[in-house]
Amino acid sequence: MNVHDKYKPLTWWEKTYLPAIISGVLLTFGHFRRNMVNHIKKAIGMKPKVSGAVTFQYPEVRRPFWPRLRTLHRLVRREDGSPRCVGCMMCETVCPAHCIYIVAEERPENQIEKQPRIFDIDLGKCIFCGYCVEACPEDAIRMDTGIVEISAYTRNDMMIRRDQLLSLEPKKEYYTERPDLEGKPVL
Amino acid sequence: MPTITIDGKELTVEKGKTIIQAADEAGIDIPRYCYHPGLSIVGQCRICLVEVEKMPKLQVACYTPVMDGMVVHTQSERARKGRKDVLEFLLVNHPIDCPVCDQAGECFLQDYYMKFGLYDSKMLEDKNKKSKAVPIGKHIVLDSERCILCTRCIRFCDEVSKTNELGIFHRGDHAELLPYPGKTVDNPYSVNVVDICPVGALTEKDFRFRTRVWYLDETNSVCTGCSTGCNIEVHTNKKREYKNEGRRVTRLKPRFNKDVNEYWICDEGRYSFTYVDAADRLGVVMKRVKGELQESTWAEVMPEVLTALQSAKENNKRIAVLGSPKMTNEDLFALKKFASQTLGVSQMPVTVLPKEKPFSDDFLIREDKNPNTKGAGYLGYDTDHKATRKLLDDCASGGVELLIIFHHDLEAGFETELVKSALSGAKTVVFVGSNANTTSARATYILPSCTYVEKEGTFTNFAGRVQKINRAIEPLGDSLPEWTIIRNLSRKIGKALAYFEAEDVFKDLTKNTAAFSGMSYSAIGDGGLVAEENGKLKQGDAKAAAQKTETATA
């Protein structure tokens, strides 16, 4: 079938664009009326069947993240502050976007011999698939910082370095506990 | 000769061979840790268990000699179960620190676990702690925890390098591989123990944590450290170049060739690649302007060199060429052809012997530290050191107008005074080479050439074996293979050489040089062919060459 066949030529009535404009205005007005009625109902203590549309006042108010949401990476530290990462380069190997750059070095005087000297993530390339977290045998990289606003003026600034990654903390308060799933099997 | 059956395959094997050797010949893979074809057999690790019919217990394939009518099953349920249990036993005290272990990716423990281990560990006890990351030599680091006591390294030190440095100390699960008190593993072949270590117990200091092995590309090549011409694999990391930090060759590994180096390579050869990206590497064309060497381009320098050549020729002044045994057969042939046809140079020395006699032994390390002296001899170069001295004397007395030098650091072999007067005696000195030295510092023009990992070609080793090198990395900067530089010169002056690839040069070479007749790149293959001065390939080799050519064309 020719793909163009599904586009029927417009009739003269449709060519005026009036039916489309009228139906659009009606739709908008319908939403406006329902939201107004529902919000007023809620304000005076009635429980409407359908809740009114809600707008979060971002960035003052943040929408809670689902617990499994993958946000900016961080490197986990040991108790003495050194990176838990041993530079095994599993994440670098598995990364489908090739955005992780690791150069390992000797870790002197320690039972664990290896650590990353360079651990850069090119956030301009990263697709936030989370394979690095899955692949890590040391649980050294996680994606729970709650940071989603990632921007820079240059490509170079999109690189996040080892020490920056190590300084990030998990942000539990940004995540919800998923009350809707309490007691229910997680699908 | 006994006939045996392995996995339903009937084989006739030489008497006295063991099952694993018979299986290797037939291409049947039996796992092994302690067995190495280059070493004696000890039957230490027990991973090569196979089921032999009519024998009540599983047998170790590496230590059981073949007998007529033997029926061996390598993949039966019992054999697999036996190996799995052996593997579990070997891993009882293994730290499983694969993430930090350099062997990961080429580790036999990993391979065999994935092949027939796949069990859940039953170990509840604490694992034995042993010493980790102990340097036991200039190039080697020992991790006793990872060791499975296969004794390959011990046998290597006893049988191949014959230096007896390593032994197993203590008993039971405290047994530990260590060098004898007061000894370090510093023999000239020491790093081979890293290659033969089936696990990550012995690792190389130079390679340590540099990259992971699965990022590496392998290219077959030949070591240029001396005239033995050991077969090697050049490992390069082209996928993650940021790890290299300016060093494009990651490591060299020996490649099996039963006629040259078997499984081994000396440490000197193993680390001989460092000049490829050394600080003195020449990557830019240079010319002398007002007494100072300045960076230039091929487009600027080539016409100037040509003018110098032409004026010398027209004025009937002498042009002299000093070749180098570091060049491939192709380079030397192209140079010879160009120099004799166009420049009228007939005598071309190549050899500069170092002042001090370098270390050599009767195994792999040879006194001649050049890969292609023999080839230069076959191609009609004068390989006598005295010929070079005569050339320099001629230069010093002002008899030479233009001198072309390839690679050589003349001060390594001659008195500084002679070199100085020789190089200042010639009006123009053209230096073609890959690395800067005292000679290049005094040259008028410097033309950068490729190193052996950046070009294709062949080397002829001390025994006349012609072996092929392949390009592993891209040439640095402006550098070109020597034959290309010569070809480019020949296009403007005299008779142009119609070469487009190294193979074209080699084809011309085989037609015109008796020693190489009948050879081709496909016939040389990975093993090499022996050239004979009388122009006949050795009988076995000739047959093999013909066969190889046939299969290649088919």
XYZ file of C-alpha atoms in Angstrom:
741
model
C 0.000 0.000 0.000
C 1.212 3.427 -0.842
C 1.661 5.406 2.359
C 0.132 8.449 0.727
C -3.192 6.694 0.262
C -4.214 7.245 3.870
C -4.090 10.991 3.402
C -7.438 11.764 1.843
C -7.780 15.135 0.203
C -9.564 17.662 2.420
C -13.110 18.669 1.628
C -13.813 22.416 1.185
C -15.403 22.521 4.654
C -12.278 21.022 6.217
C -10.121 23.402 4.207
C -11.593 26.306 6.149
C -9.980 24.739 9.292
C -13.032 25.791 11.302
C -14.033 22.280 12.479
C -10.502 21.627 13.776
C -10.331 24.980 15.540
C -13.759 24.546 17.129
C -13.064 21.007 18.353
C -9.696 22.138 19.778
C -11.236 25.040 21.653
C -13.960 22.740 22.988
C -11.353 20.258 24.256
C -9.351 22.974 26.032
C -12.476 24.432 27.524
C -13.574 20.984 28.676
C -10.306 20.458 30.575
C -10.502 23.958 32.010
C -14.061 23.413 33.234
C -13.298 19.988 34.735
C -10.151 21.167 36.516
C -11.898 24.235 37.875
C -14.903 22.269 39.107
C -12.748 19.526 40.631
C -10.362 21.925 42.361
C -13.270 23.946 43.784
C -14.917 20.710 44.943
C -11.653 19.676 46.645
C -11.249 23.135 48.211
C -14.675 22.953 49.844
C -14.082 19.461 51.177
C -15.888 17.350 48.607
C -14.091 14.395 47.097
C -14.364 14.504 43.336
C -14.279 11.216 41.415
C -11.535 12.507 39.146
C -8.817 14.698 40.626
C -7.964 17.958 38.975
C -4.734 18.408 37.005
C -1.720 19.142 39.192
C 1.268 21.309 38.367
C 4.424 20.991 40.442
C 6.036 24.329 41.191
C 9.456 23.095 39.962
C 12.212 23.802 41.041
C 10.828 24.876 44.450
C 8.711 21.733 44.569
C 10.121 18.572 43.084
C 8.161 15.695 41.786
C 9.233 12.560 43.679
C 11.299 10.062 41.707
C 10.459 6.399 41.444
C 12.981 4.348 43.438
C 14.388 2.680 40.353
C 14.952 5.907 38.428
C 18.524 6.198 37.158
C 19.952 9.620 37.831
C 23.510 10.956 37.753
C 26.216 8.443 38.681
C 28.367 8.534 41.754
C 31.343 6.506 42.934
C 30.964 4.885 46.319
C 33.680 5.565 48.895
C 35.222 3.218 51.420
C 35.254 4.122 55.075
C 38.610 5.843 54.705
C 37.315 7.945 51.818
C 39.171 6.122 49.072
C 37.173 4.912 46.082
C 35.583 1.513 46.367
C 36.225 1.125 42.639
C 39.125 -1.200 41.829
C 39.438 -0.174 38.199
C 38.378 -3.527 36.764
C 36.928 -1.719 33.745
C 33.809 -3.880 33.602
C 31.573 -0.819 33.345
C 33.802 0.607 30.658
C 33.595 -2.675 28.762
C 29.846 -3.066 29.038
C 28.999 0.592 28.359
C 27.123 0.658 25.040
C 27.772 4.383 24.582
C 31.522 4.126 25.287
C 31.253 7.061 27.656
C 33.375 5.774 30.563
C 37.119 6.383 30.546
C 39.197 4.571 33.163
C 42.934 4.518 33.671
C 43.988 2.335 36.571
C 46.956 2.672 38.870
C 48.693 0.771 41.620
C 47.346 1.330 45.097
C 50.399 1.175 47.275
C 50.596 -0.616 50.625
C 47.183 -2.139 50.439
C 45.617 -5.574 50.169
C 43.518 -4.211 47.309
C 46.111 -3.499 44.674
C 44.296 -1.437 42.122
C 42.329 1.795 41.940
C 41.259 4.188 39.204
C 43.531 7.143 38.587
C 41.198 8.543 35.952
C 37.472 7.779 36.029
C 35.649 10.076 33.655
C 32.102 9.792 32.421
C 31.135 11.755 29.335
C 27.575 12.751 30.212
C 27.111 14.042 26.705
C 27.409 10.472 25.501
C 25.840 8.628 28.438
C 22.432 7.131 27.739
C 21.688 6.351 31.413
C 21.064 2.690 30.708
C 22.496 1.647 34.059
C 24.558 -1.241 32.675
C 27.588 0.109 34.543
C 25.752 -0.312 37.821
C 24.705 -3.829 36.848
C 28.209 -4.828 35.770
C 30.118 -3.496 38.781
C 31.448 -6.405 40.852
C 32.262 -4.095 43.781
C 28.999 -2.105 43.916
C 31.187 0.940 43.448
C 29.085 2.871 40.967
C 25.477 3.795 41.621
C 22.923 6.046 39.977
C 21.029 7.425 42.955
C 22.195 11.010 43.321
C 18.817 12.375 42.272
C 20.544 14.799 39.934
C 18.774 15.079 36.611
C 19.646 18.638 35.663
C 22.779 18.051 33.619
C 23.889 20.833 31.360
C 27.041 22.613 30.317
C 28.191 25.257 27.881
C 30.902 23.113 26.271
C 31.247 19.452 25.414
C 34.287 19.299 27.623
C 32.300 20.429 30.630
C 29.965 17.485 30.135
C 32.790 15.260 31.400
C 32.422 14.373 35.057
C 35.714 13.462 36.734
C 36.686 10.930 39.352
C 36.805 13.326 42.295
C 33.470 14.885 41.418
C 31.907 11.435 41.155
C 33.380 10.514 44.532
C 32.049 13.676 46.187
C 28.404 13.033 45.258
C 25.991 11.715 47.871
C 22.808 9.681 47.441
C 19.637 11.790 47.680
C 17.057 9.534 49.352
C 14.611 12.398 49.920
C 14.144 12.846 46.172
C 12.810 9.332 45.821
C 9.388 7.982 46.804
C 8.816 4.736 48.601
C 6.147 3.797 46.034
C 3.171 3.584 48.422
C 1.042 2.389 45.551
C 2.980 -0.848 45.535
C 2.890 -1.550 49.243
C 1.769 -5.085 49.845
C 1.442 -5.743 46.161
C 3.815 -7.839 44.125
C 6.216 -5.706 42.124
C 5.635 -6.379 38.465
C 52.856 -47.281 16.089
C 49.893 -47.633 18.427
C 46.408 -46.808 17.209
C 44.084 -45.196 19.717
C 40.589 -43.786 19.658
C 39.877 -40.415 21.217
C 36.249 -39.304 21.238
C 35.474 -41.696 18.406
C 38.380 -40.449 16.292
C 40.898 -43.108 15.346
C 44.494 -41.905 15.502
C 47.857 -43.455 14.857
C 50.312 -41.952 17.283
C 54.034 -42.247 17.740
C 54.981 -44.630 20.526
C 55.832 -42.957 23.824
C 53.540 -39.982 23.331
C 50.918 -39.253 25.922
C 47.176 -38.918 25.438
C 47.204 -35.130 25.592
C 49.895 -34.933 22.912
C 47.891 -37.260 20.681
C 44.771 -35.180 21.292
C 46.639 -31.948 20.495
C 47.774 -33.401 17.189
C 44.209 -34.360 16.354
C 42.900 -30.950 17.412
C 40.935 -32.293 20.382
C 41.106 -29.879 23.285
C 41.871 -31.330 26.697
C 42.133 -28.799 29.531
C 45.541 -28.325 31.105
C 47.320 -26.227 33.694
C 50.630 -27.925 34.390
C 51.161 -29.510 30.973
C 53.124 -27.340 28.560
C 54.498 -28.772 25.332
C 57.786 -26.944 25.831
C 58.412 -28.333 29.321
C 58.722 -31.706 31.003
C 55.607 -33.514 32.189
C 54.793 -33.731 35.887
C 51.080 -34.500 36.146
C 50.692 -31.945 38.890
C 47.337 -30.271 38.413
C 45.074 -33.245 37.496
C 42.704 -31.078 35.434
C 43.336 -33.130 32.280
C 41.411 -36.153 33.585
C 39.976 -38.369 30.864
C 38.133 -41.634 30.904
C 39.995 -44.563 29.408
C 37.973 -47.701 28.753
C 38.935 -50.742 30.801
C 40.801 -48.586 33.308
C 38.942 -48.325 36.602
C 39.953 -44.765 37.483
C 40.092 -41.564 35.511
C 43.544 -41.004 34.034
C 45.595 -37.831 33.629
C 45.895 -37.291 29.877
C 49.222 -35.514 30.136
C 51.036 -38.384 31.865
C 49.376 -41.512 30.425
C 51.305 -42.929 27.464
C 49.256 -44.142 24.546
C 48.819 -47.878 24.124
C 47.536 -49.795 21.158
C 43.756 -50.139 21.204
C 43.201 -47.526 23.877
C 39.744 -45.937 23.814
C 39.658 -42.475 25.397
C 36.629 -40.340 26.168
C 37.405 -36.709 26.953
C 33.829 -35.479 27.151
C 32.105 -38.287 29.023
C 30.002 -37.555 32.086
C 32.596 -39.082 34.430
C 35.502 -37.150 32.928
C 33.655 -33.838 33.122
C 32.610 -34.521 36.683
C 36.188 -35.409 37.588
C 37.542 -32.189 36.117
C 34.857 -30.155 37.833
C 35.876 -31.604 41.184
C 39.554 -30.958 40.497
C 38.733 -27.389 39.571
C 36.744 -26.941 42.751
C 39.713 -28.240 44.692
C 42.136 -25.900 42.927
C 39.886 -22.951 43.686
C 39.537 -23.741 47.387
C 42.052 -21.079 48.382
C 41.883 -18.959 45.269
C 41.039 -15.349 46.172
C 38.831 -14.843 43.070
C 40.035 -11.269 42.716
C 39.455 -11.285 38.983
C 38.522 -7.563 38.955
C 42.055 -6.569 39.953
C 43.846 -9.450 38.255
C 45.637 -8.739 34.998
C 45.197 -12.317 33.839
C 41.416 -11.970 33.718
C 40.332 -12.585 30.155
C 43.180 -14.967 29.360
C 42.959 -16.988 32.569
C 42.577 -20.739 32.350
C 40.763 -20.825 35.683
C 38.076 -18.543 34.283
C 37.898 -20.442 31.014
C 37.553 -23.874 32.567
C 35.157 -22.685 35.249
C 32.846 -21.410 32.536
C 33.363 -24.601 30.519
C 32.726 -27.247 33.112
C 32.835 -25.704 36.591
C 29.717 -23.606 37.108
C 29.201 -24.907 40.627
C 28.337 -22.991 43.774
C 31.223 -22.829 46.204
C 30.908 -25.171 49.161
C 33.704 -23.424 51.072
C 32.522 -22.215 54.457
C 35.989 -21.915 56.001
C 38.148 -18.821 55.676
C 40.523 -18.912 52.768
C 44.253 -19.116 53.379
C 45.939 -15.736 53.208
C 49.269 -15.548 51.436
C 51.489 -12.749 50.227
C 50.144 -10.605 47.396
C 51.841 -8.388 44.835
C 55.402 -9.292 45.746
C 58.017 -8.280 43.189
C 60.249 -11.326 42.648
C 62.326 -9.888 39.836
C 62.939 -6.844 37.726
C 59.884 -7.512 35.581
C 57.721 -9.939 37.545
C 55.177 -9.633 40.349
C 54.080 -12.715 42.297
C 50.679 -13.212 43.880
C 50.868 -16.430 45.885
C 47.145 -16.540 46.639
C 46.266 -16.950 42.991
C 48.855 -19.680 42.395
C 47.567 -23.203 41.735
C 51.042 -24.772 42.095
C 51.231 -26.135 38.566
C 55.058 -25.657 38.646
C 55.257 -24.537 35.045
C 57.418 -21.565 36.067
C 59.664 -23.745 38.200
C 60.207 -26.150 35.333
C 60.880 -23.233 33.003
C 63.616 -21.928 35.288
C 65.048 -25.430 35.665
C 64.848 -26.632 32.081
C 64.803 -23.704 29.705
C 66.607 -20.825 31.345
C 68.525 -23.292 33.561
C 68.816 -20.791 36.364
C 66.858 -22.670 39.099
C 65.407 -19.699 40.922
C 61.942 -20.868 41.913
C 60.625 -23.594 44.156
C 57.601 -24.631 46.185
C 57.912 -24.154 49.935
C 55.801 -25.403 52.853
C 53.261 -28.216 52.705
C 49.578 -28.888 52.223
C 47.434 -25.852 51.590
C 50.230 -23.644 52.905
C 52.404 -24.649 49.958
C 53.649 -21.548 48.237
C 55.642 -20.674 45.165
C 58.677 -18.567 46.103
C 62.129 -17.793 44.809
C 64.904 -19.527 46.772
C 66.212 -17.368 49.602
C 68.433 -14.601 48.303
C 67.479 -15.194 44.705
C 65.379 -13.135 42.338
C 63.972 -14.161 38.983
C 66.204 -11.994 36.852
C 67.443 -14.353 34.179
C 67.457 -13.059 30.587
C 64.316 -15.082 29.810
C 62.452 -14.374 33.053
C 59.188 -12.927 31.710
C 58.373 -16.169 29.898
C 57.139 -17.470 33.245
C 54.410 -14.822 33.053
C 53.353 -16.110 29.636
C 53.200 -19.731 30.715
C 51.503 -19.040 34.061
C 47.970 -20.330 33.409
C 46.542 -18.119 36.171
C 47.292 -14.643 37.469
C 49.976 -15.633 39.974
C 52.792 -14.180 37.914
C 52.121 -10.877 36.206
C 54.277 -8.485 34.284
C 55.273 -5.234 35.969
C 55.347 -3.326 32.715
C 51.857 -4.438 31.678
C 50.391 -4.303 35.174
C 47.038 -2.448 35.249
C 47.787 -0.832 31.902
C 44.663 -2.164 30.264
C 42.434 -5.219 30.167
C 43.427 -7.967 27.775
C 40.127 -7.998 25.930
C 40.833 -4.527 24.568
C 43.964 -5.730 22.800
C 44.435 -6.378 19.098
C 47.029 -8.902 17.997
C 49.286 -8.649 14.978
C 51.798 -11.302 13.987
C 55.285 -9.942 13.666
C 58.953 -10.690 14.207
C 61.144 -9.382 17.005
C 63.789 -6.922 15.850
C 65.885 -7.095 19.006
C 68.522 -9.350 17.466
C 69.182 -11.531 14.446
C 67.354 -14.563 15.857
C 64.057 -13.174 14.608
C 61.811 -14.633 17.299
C 58.186 -14.805 16.214
C 56.025 -12.440 18.218
C 52.541 -11.084 18.540
C 52.321 -7.328 18.828
C 49.506 -6.405 21.177
C 48.082 -2.954 20.644
C 45.189 -1.157 22.237
C 43.406 0.708 19.491
C 39.931 0.530 20.968
C 40.701 2.560 24.108
C 43.592 4.730 23.100
C 43.370 7.018 26.142
C 44.814 4.193 28.232
C 47.990 4.081 26.182
C 49.234 7.479 27.305
C 51.480 7.883 24.320
C 52.581 4.259 24.140
C 50.874 2.592 21.244
C 52.352 -0.878 21.601
C 51.038 -2.400 24.793
C 53.144 -5.526 24.947
C 54.874 -8.204 22.933
C 54.142 -11.885 23.361
C 56.120 -14.769 21.875
C 54.461 -16.725 19.079
C 55.137 -20.404 18.560
C 57.538 -21.289 15.774
C 59.189 -24.645 16.142
C 62.106 -23.680 13.900
C 63.046 -20.418 15.574
C 62.066 -19.642 19.125
C 59.573 -22.389 19.999
C 57.479 -20.793 22.759
C 59.989 -18.364 24.176
C 61.414 -14.888 23.814
C 64.123 -13.089 25.763
C 63.344 -10.116 28.000
C 65.521 -7.839 25.931
C 63.442 -8.611 22.865
C 60.185 -8.390 24.747
C 60.869 -4.814 25.775
C 62.632 -3.876 22.535
C 59.566 -2.065 21.212
C 60.034 0.991 23.430
C 61.766 2.960 20.681
C 58.502 3.001 18.712
C 57.144 5.819 20.841
C 60.317 6.970 22.557
C 60.974 10.662 23.094
C 63.623 10.630 20.352
C 61.253 9.215 17.732
C 61.315 11.155 14.484
C 57.876 12.019 13.190
C 58.604 15.177 11.227
C 60.684 15.893 8.167
C 63.539 18.232 9.080
C 66.108 20.299 7.248
C 69.054 22.366 8.302
C 68.568 26.102 7.905
C 71.485 28.314 8.932
C 73.021 25.559 10.996
C 69.819 24.715 12.863
C 67.528 21.744 12.224
C 64.028 22.993 11.521
C 60.745 21.234 10.999
C 59.693 20.999 7.397
C 57.466 18.964 5.081
C 57.954 16.252 2.498
C 56.814 18.659 -0.219
C 59.544 21.105 0.692
C 62.406 18.730 1.397
C 62.009 16.146 -1.384
C 62.789 18.595 -4.244
C 65.827 19.854 -2.336
C 67.155 16.326 -1.823
C 66.499 15.578 -5.485
C 68.369 18.721 -6.556
C 71.304 17.726 -4.396
C 71.291 14.222 -5.883
C 71.011 15.524 -9.406
C 73.768 18.099 -9.077
C 76.097 15.523 -7.554
C 75.330 13.180 -10.423
C 75.791 15.806 -13.095
C 79.080 17.011 -11.659
C 80.305 13.406 -11.430
C 80.756 13.711 -7.677
C 80.533 10.626 -5.531
C 77.278 9.717 -3.822
C 77.589 7.234 -0.966
C 74.895 5.186 0.737
C 75.105 3.546 4.133
C 72.219 1.106 4.468
C 71.100 -0.504 7.678
C 70.465 -4.094 8.711
C 67.460 -2.736 10.611
C 65.680 -2.264 7.283
C 63.465 -4.953 5.810
C 64.401 -6.961 2.725
C 61.980 -4.795 0.741
C 63.608 -1.554 1.891
C 67.063 -2.877 1.192
C 66.107 -4.152 -2.249
C 64.430 -0.897 -3.260
C 67.448 1.025 -2.006
C 69.858 -1.250 -3.809
C 67.941 -0.993 -7.054
C 67.626 2.783 -6.840
C 71.223 3.332 -5.796
C 72.763 1.085 -8.422
C 70.451 2.050 -11.281
C 70.146 5.746 -10.736
C 72.865 6.955 -8.422
C 75.597 4.688 -9.695
C 76.511 3.410 -6.257
C 77.785 -0.134 -6.349
C 79.369 -0.748 -2.941
C 76.978 -0.279 -0.039
C 78.020 -1.133 3.482
C 75.410 -1.740 6.158
C 77.155 -2.838 9.314
C 78.160 -0.715 12.272
C 79.406 -2.975 15.036
C 79.049 -1.607 18.562
C 82.263 -0.829 20.419
C 81.497 -3.247 23.215
C 80.505 -6.808 22.506
C 76.834 -7.166 23.472
C 75.543 -10.008 25.608
C 74.716 -13.211 23.798
C 74.103 -16.849 24.601
C 73.609 -20.118 22.769
C 69.813 -20.095 23.044
C 67.990 -17.108 21.580
C 70.058 -14.002 22.277
C 72.502 -13.344 19.485
C 75.414 -10.956 19.307
C 74.182 -9.291 16.135
C 71.481 -6.937 17.367
C 70.076 -6.290 13.907
C 67.186 -8.285 12.472
C 68.288 -8.362 8.853
C 72.063 -8.569 8.455
C 71.733 -11.887 6.644
C 69.143 -10.450 4.260
C 71.421 -7.513 3.483
C 74.159 -9.998 2.676
C 71.870 -11.950 0.325
C 70.893 -8.721 -1.386
C 74.483 -7.855 -2.168
C 75.313 -5.414 0.583
C 78.731 -5.407 2.183
C 78.145 -6.588 5.733
C 81.713 -5.996 6.822
C 82.293 -3.392 9.512
C 85.512 -2.368 7.766
C 83.614 -1.351 4.640
C 81.701 1.195 6.713
C 84.948 2.511 8.151
C 86.354 2.884 4.651
C 83.267 4.811 3.599
C 83.621 7.154 6.554
C 87.311 7.630 5.807
C 86.394 8.553 2.235
C 83.843 11.044 3.556
C 86.362 12.516 5.967
C 88.894 13.018 3.181
C 86.258 14.939 1.225
C 85.757 12.382 -1.508
C 81.999 12.158 -1.024
C 79.577 14.890 -2.057
C 76.342 13.398 -0.759
C 75.938 10.768 1.939
C 72.687 8.961 2.659
C 72.611 7.201 6.032
C 69.865 4.877 7.182
C 69.141 4.500 10.905
C 72.732 4.175 12.129
C 74.112 5.918 15.154
C 77.677 6.085 13.899
C 79.124 7.072 17.237
C 78.049 3.737 18.630
C 80.636 2.039 16.437
C 83.274 4.612 15.538
C 85.380 7.261 17.220
C 83.607 10.575 17.630
C 86.400 12.379 15.802
C 86.078 10.193 12.700
C 82.284 10.535 12.644
C 82.497 14.302 13.033
C 85.008 14.748 10.245
C 83.146 12.284 7.998
C 79.787 13.987 8.423
C 81.251 17.434 7.963
C 83.335 16.166 5.023
C 80.251 15.355 2.963
C 78.452 18.410 1.581
C 74.992 16.996 2.150
C 74.075 14.322 4.665
C 70.619 12.798 4.356
C 69.519 10.808 7.389
C 66.654 8.369 6.973
C 65.603 6.775 10.219
C 62.991 6.289 12.867
C 64.829 7.643 15.899
C 67.059 10.637 16.471
C 70.672 10.039 17.436
C 74.055 11.745 17.223
C 74.195 11.115 13.482
C 70.793 12.620 12.765
C 71.767 15.651 14.836
C 74.527 16.371 12.300
C 72.485 15.638 9.167
C 71.393 18.176 6.580
C 68.035 16.519 6.001
C 66.150 14.141 8.242
C 63.566 11.927 6.562
C 61.468 10.071 9.164
C 60.821 6.396 8.539
C 58.447 3.860 10.056
C 59.337 1.367 12.720
C 58.682 -2.325 12.207
C 55.243 -2.222 13.811
C 54.104 0.450 11.381
C 54.935 -1.259 8.103
C 54.833 -4.498 6.176
C 57.879 -6.383 5.056
C 60.162 -9.330 5.634
C 63.295 -9.920 7.681
C 65.888 -12.621 7.094
C 67.175 -14.029 10.343
C 70.658 -15.344 11.112
C 69.791 -18.770 9.667
C 68.392 -17.334 6.453
C 64.755 -17.746 7.440
C 62.626 -15.101 5.753
C 59.803 -14.033 8.070
C 57.042 -11.528 7.626
C 56.178 -8.506 9.723
C 52.767 -6.873 9.578
C 51.507 -3.416 10.292
C 50.059 -3.186 13.783
C 49.661 0.585 14.142
C 49.518 3.596 11.879
C 52.808 5.359 11.072
C 53.720 8.191 13.410
C 53.384 11.689 11.992
C 54.992 12.114 8.577
C 57.004 8.904 8.757
C 56.945 6.565 5.764
C 58.386 3.113 5.117
C 61.896 3.378 3.681
C 60.933 1.763 0.389
C 58.215 4.403 -0.055
C 60.731 7.202 0.494
C 63.052 5.614 -2.066
C 60.163 5.056 -4.481
C 59.122 8.700 -4.154
C 62.679 9.809 -4.887
C 62.878 7.510 -7.895
C 59.777 9.030 -9.456
C 61.557 12.307 -10.066
C 65.049 11.110 -10.903
C 66.153 8.302 -13.178
C 63.979 5.251 -13.608
C 60.808 5.247 -11.515
C 60.229 2.213 -9.318
C 56.651 1.050 -9.834
C 55.855 -0.111 -6.304
C 52.585 0.494 -4.539
C 52.746 -2.001 -1.721
C 55.519 -3.805 0.095
C 54.377 -6.942 -1.696
C 55.206 -5.374 -5.080
C 58.758 -4.805 -3.899
C 58.959 -8.377 -2.666
C 57.728 -9.757 -5.981
C 60.437 -7.798 -7.778
C 62.937 -8.949 -5.164
C 62.140 -12.643 -5.623
C 62.550 -12.279 -9.381
C 65.925 -10.624 -9.119
C 67.588 -12.260 -6.117
C 68.538 -15.909 -6.266
C 68.280 -16.496 -2.530
C 64.633 -15.467 -2.441
C 63.410 -17.063 -5.646
C 60.141 -18.928 -5.431
C 58.913 -17.078 -2.365
C 55.761 -15.047 -1.930
C 54.026 -13.411 1.014
C 51.381 -16.117 1.085
C 54.025 -18.843 1.009
C 56.022 -17.227 3.815
C 52.883 -17.053 5.915
C 53.335 -16.988 9.654
C 56.122 -19.545 9.848
C 58.664 -18.186 7.398
C 60.749 -19.841 4.706
C 64.473 -20.521 4.616
C 66.402 -18.749 1.896
C 69.510 -20.436 0.579
C 72.389 -18.677 -1.000
C 72.346 -20.957 -4.022
C 68.744 -19.976 -4.667
C 67.113 -23.257 -3.767
C 64.547 -23.515 -1.047
C 65.152 -26.382 1.312
C 63.329 -29.389 0.015
C 60.689 -29.573 2.732
C 60.214 -25.853 2.584
C 59.838 -25.829 -1.191
C 57.033 -28.351 -0.981
C 55.350 -26.411 1.807
C 55.752 -23.183 -0.143
C 54.177 -24.693 -3.228
C 51.305 -26.048 -1.166
C 50.796 -22.749 0.628
C 50.762 -20.835 -2.650
C 48.227 -23.289 -4.043
C 45.921 -22.947 -1.058
C 46.319 -19.197 -1.078
C 45.343 -18.946 -4.723
C 42.507 -21.422 -4.243
